[in-house]
């Protein structure tokens, strides 16, 4: 369904996570839901948008 990739910035050493969604239907649905959002944080109990 999806893969999570982690990339570490060489200068700041901070990780960035990317979610590769394999399901085209799920990808299209999420694209519509999140179309006006630039950053989404799932670290807290409640997602931060």
CSV table of N, CA and C in Angstrom, one decimal:
chain,number,residue,atom,x,y,z
A,1,UNK,N,0.8,-1.2,0.0
A,1,UNK,CA,0.0,0.0,0.0
A,1,UNK,C,0.9,1.3,0.0
A,2,UNK,N,1.9,1.3,0.9
A,2,UNK,CA,2.8,2.5,0.9
A,2,UNK,C,4.1,2.1,1.5
A,3,UNK,N,5.1,2.9,1.1
A,3,UNK,CA,6.5,2.8,1.7
A,3,UNK,C,6.9,4.1,2.3
A,4,UNK,N,7.7,4.0,3.4
A,4,UNK,CA,8.2,5.2,4.0
A,4,UNK,C,9.7,5.2,3.8
A,5,UNK,N,10.1,6.4,3.3
A,5,UNK,CA,11.6,6.6,3.0
A,5,UNK,C,12.1,7.7,3.9
A,6,UNK,N,13.3,7.5,4.4
A,6,UNK,CA,13.9,8.5,5.3
A,6,UNK,C,15.1,9.1,4.6
A,7,UNK,N,15.2,10.4,4.6
A,7,UNK,CA,16.4,11.1,4.0
A,7,UNK,C,16.9,12.0,5.1
A,8,UNK,N,18.3,12.0,5.3
A,8,UNK,CA,18.9,12.8,6.3
A,8,UNK,C,19.7,13.9,5.6
A,9,UNK,N,19.4,15.2,6.0
A,9,UNK,CA,20.1,16.3,5.5
A,9,UNK,C,21.5,16.3,6.0
A,10,UNK,N,22.4,16.4,5.1
A,10,UNK,CA,23.9,16.3,5.4
A,10,UNK,C,24.3,17.5,6.3
A,11,UNK,N,23.8,18.6,6.1
A,11,UNK,CA,24.3,19.8,6.9
A,11,UNK,C,23.6,19.9,8.2
A,12,UNK,N,22.3,19.7,8.3
A,12,UNK,CA,21.6,19.8,9.6
A,12,UNK,C,21.4,18.5,10.3
A,13,UNK,N,21.6,17.4,9.7
A,13,UNK,CA,21.5,16.0,10.2
A,13,UNK,C,20.0,15.7,10.6
A,14,UNK,N,19.1,16.5,10.1
A,14,UNK,CA,17.7,16.3,10.5
A,14,UNK,C,17.1,15.3,9.4
A,15,UNK,N,16.3,14.4,9.9
A,15,UNK,CA,15.6,13.4,8.9
A,15,UNK,C,14.4,14.0,8.3
A,16,UNK,N,14.1,13.7,7.1
A,16,UNK,CA,12.9,14.0,6.5
A,16,UNK,C,12.3,12.7,6.0
A,17,UNK,N,11.0,12.5,6.2
A,17,UNK,CA,10.3,11.2,5.8
A,17,UNK,C,9.4,11.5,4.6
A,18,UNK,N,9.5,10.6,3.7
A,18,UNK,CA,8.6,10.7,2.5
A,18,UNK,C,7.8,9.4,2.5
A,19,UNK,N,6.5,9.6,2.2
A,19,UNK,CA,5.6,8.4,2.1
A,19,UNK,C,5.3,8.2,0.6
A,20,UNK,N,5.6,7.0,0.1
A,20,UNK,CA,5.4,6.6,-1.3
A,20,UNK,C,4.1,5.8,-1.3
A,21,UNK,N,3.0,6.3,-1.8
A,21,UNK,CA,1.7,5.6,-1.8
A,21,UNK,C,1.6,4.9,-3.1
A,22,UNK,N,1.4,3.6,-3.0
A,22,UNK,CA,1.4,2.8,-4.2
A,22,UNK,C,-0.1,2.7,-4.8
A,23,UNK,N,-1.1,2.8,-3.9
A,23,UNK,CA,-2.4,2.8,-4.4
A,23,UNK,C,-2.8,4.1,-5.1
A,24,UNK,N,-3.2,4.0,-6.4
A,24,UNK,CA,-3.6,5.2,-7.1
A,24,UNK,C,-4.8,5.8,-6.6
A,25,UNK,N,-5.8,5.0,-6.1
A,25,UNK,CA,-7.0,5.5,-5.6
A,25,UNK,C,-6.7,6.3,-4.3
A,26,UNK,N,-6.0,5.7,-3.4
A,26,UNK,CA,-5.6,6.4,-2.1
A,26,UNK,C,-4.8,7.6,-2.4
A,27,UNK,N,-3.9,7.6,-3.3
A,27,UNK,CA,-3.1,8.7,-3.7
A,27,UNK,C,-4.0,9.9,-4.2
A,28,UNK,N,-5.0,9.6,-5.0
A,28,UNK,CA,-5.9,10.6,-5.6
A,28,UNK,C,-6.7,11.2,-4.5
A,29,UNK,N,-7.2,10.4,-3.6
A,29,UNK,CA,-8.0,10.8,-2.5
A,29,UNK,C,-7.2,11.8,-1.6
A,30,UNK,N,-6.0,11.4,-1.2
A,30,UNK,CA,-5.2,12.2,-0.4
A,30,UNK,C,-4.8,13.5,-1.1
A,31,UNK,N,-4.6,13.4,-2.3
A,31,UNK,CA,-4.2,14.6,-3.1
A,31,UNK,C,-5.3,15.7,-3.0
A,32,UNK,N,-6.6,15.2,-3.1
A,32,UNK,CA,-7.7,16.2,-3.0
A,32,UNK,C,-7.8,16.7,-1.6
A,33,UNK,N,-7.7,15.8,-0.6
A,33,UNK,CA,-7.8,16.2,0.8
A,33,UNK,C,-6.7,17.2,1.2
A,34,UNK,N,-5.5,17.0,0.8
A,34,UNK,CA,-4.4,17.8,1.2
A,34,UNK,C,-3.9,18.8,0.2
A,35,UNK,N,-4.7,19.1,-0.8
A,35,UNK,CA,-4.3,20.0,-1.9
A,35,UNK,C,-3.8,21.4,-1.5
A,36,UNK,N,-4.3,22.0,-0.5
A,36,UNK,CA,-3.9,23.3,-0.1
A,36,UNK,C,-2.9,23.3,1.1
A,37,UNK,N,-2.4,22.2,1.5
A,37,UNK,CA,-1.6,22.1,2.7
A,37,UNK,C,-0.1,21.8,2.2
A,38,UNK,N,0.8,22.5,2.9
A,38,UNK,CA,2.2,22.4,2.5
A,38,UNK,C,2.9,21.4,3.4
A,39,UNK,N,2.6,21.4,4.7
A,39,UNK,CA,3.2,20.6,5.7
A,39,UNK,C,2.2,19.9,6.5
A,40,UNK,N,2.5,18.6,6.8
A,40,UNK,CA,1.6,17.8,7.6
A,40,UNK,C,2.5,17.1,8.6
A,41,UNK,N,2.2,17.2,9.9
A,41,UNK,CA,3.0,16.6,10.9
A,41,UNK,C,2.2,15.5,11.6
A,42,UNK,N,2.7,14.3,11.7
A,42,UNK,CA,2.0,13.2,12.4
A,42,UNK,C,2.7,12.8,13.7
A,43,UNK,N,3.6,13.7,14.2
A,43,UNK,CA,4.3,13.4,15.4
A,43,UNK,C,3.5,13.4,16.6
A,44,UNK,N,2.6,14.3,16.7
A,44,UNK,CA,1.7,14.5,17.9
A,44,UNK,C,0.6,13.5,17.9
A,45,UNK,N,-0.2,13.4,19.0
A,45,UNK,CA,-1.3,12.5,19.0
A,45,UNK,C,-2.4,13.0,18.0
A,46,UNK,N,-2.5,14.3,17.8
A,46,UNK,CA,-3.4,14.8,16.8
A,46,UNK,C,-2.6,15.3,15.7
A,47,UNK,N,-2.9,15.0,14.4
A,47,UNK,CA,-2.1,15.4,13.3
A,47,UNK,C,-2.1,17.0,13.2
A,48,UNK,N,-1.0,17.6,12.9
A,48,UNK,CA,-0.9,19.0,12.8
A,48,UNK,C,-0.8,19.3,11.3
A,49,UNK,N,-1.6,20.2,10.8
A,49,UNK,CA,-1.6,20.6,9.4
A,49,UNK,C,-1.2,22.1,9.3
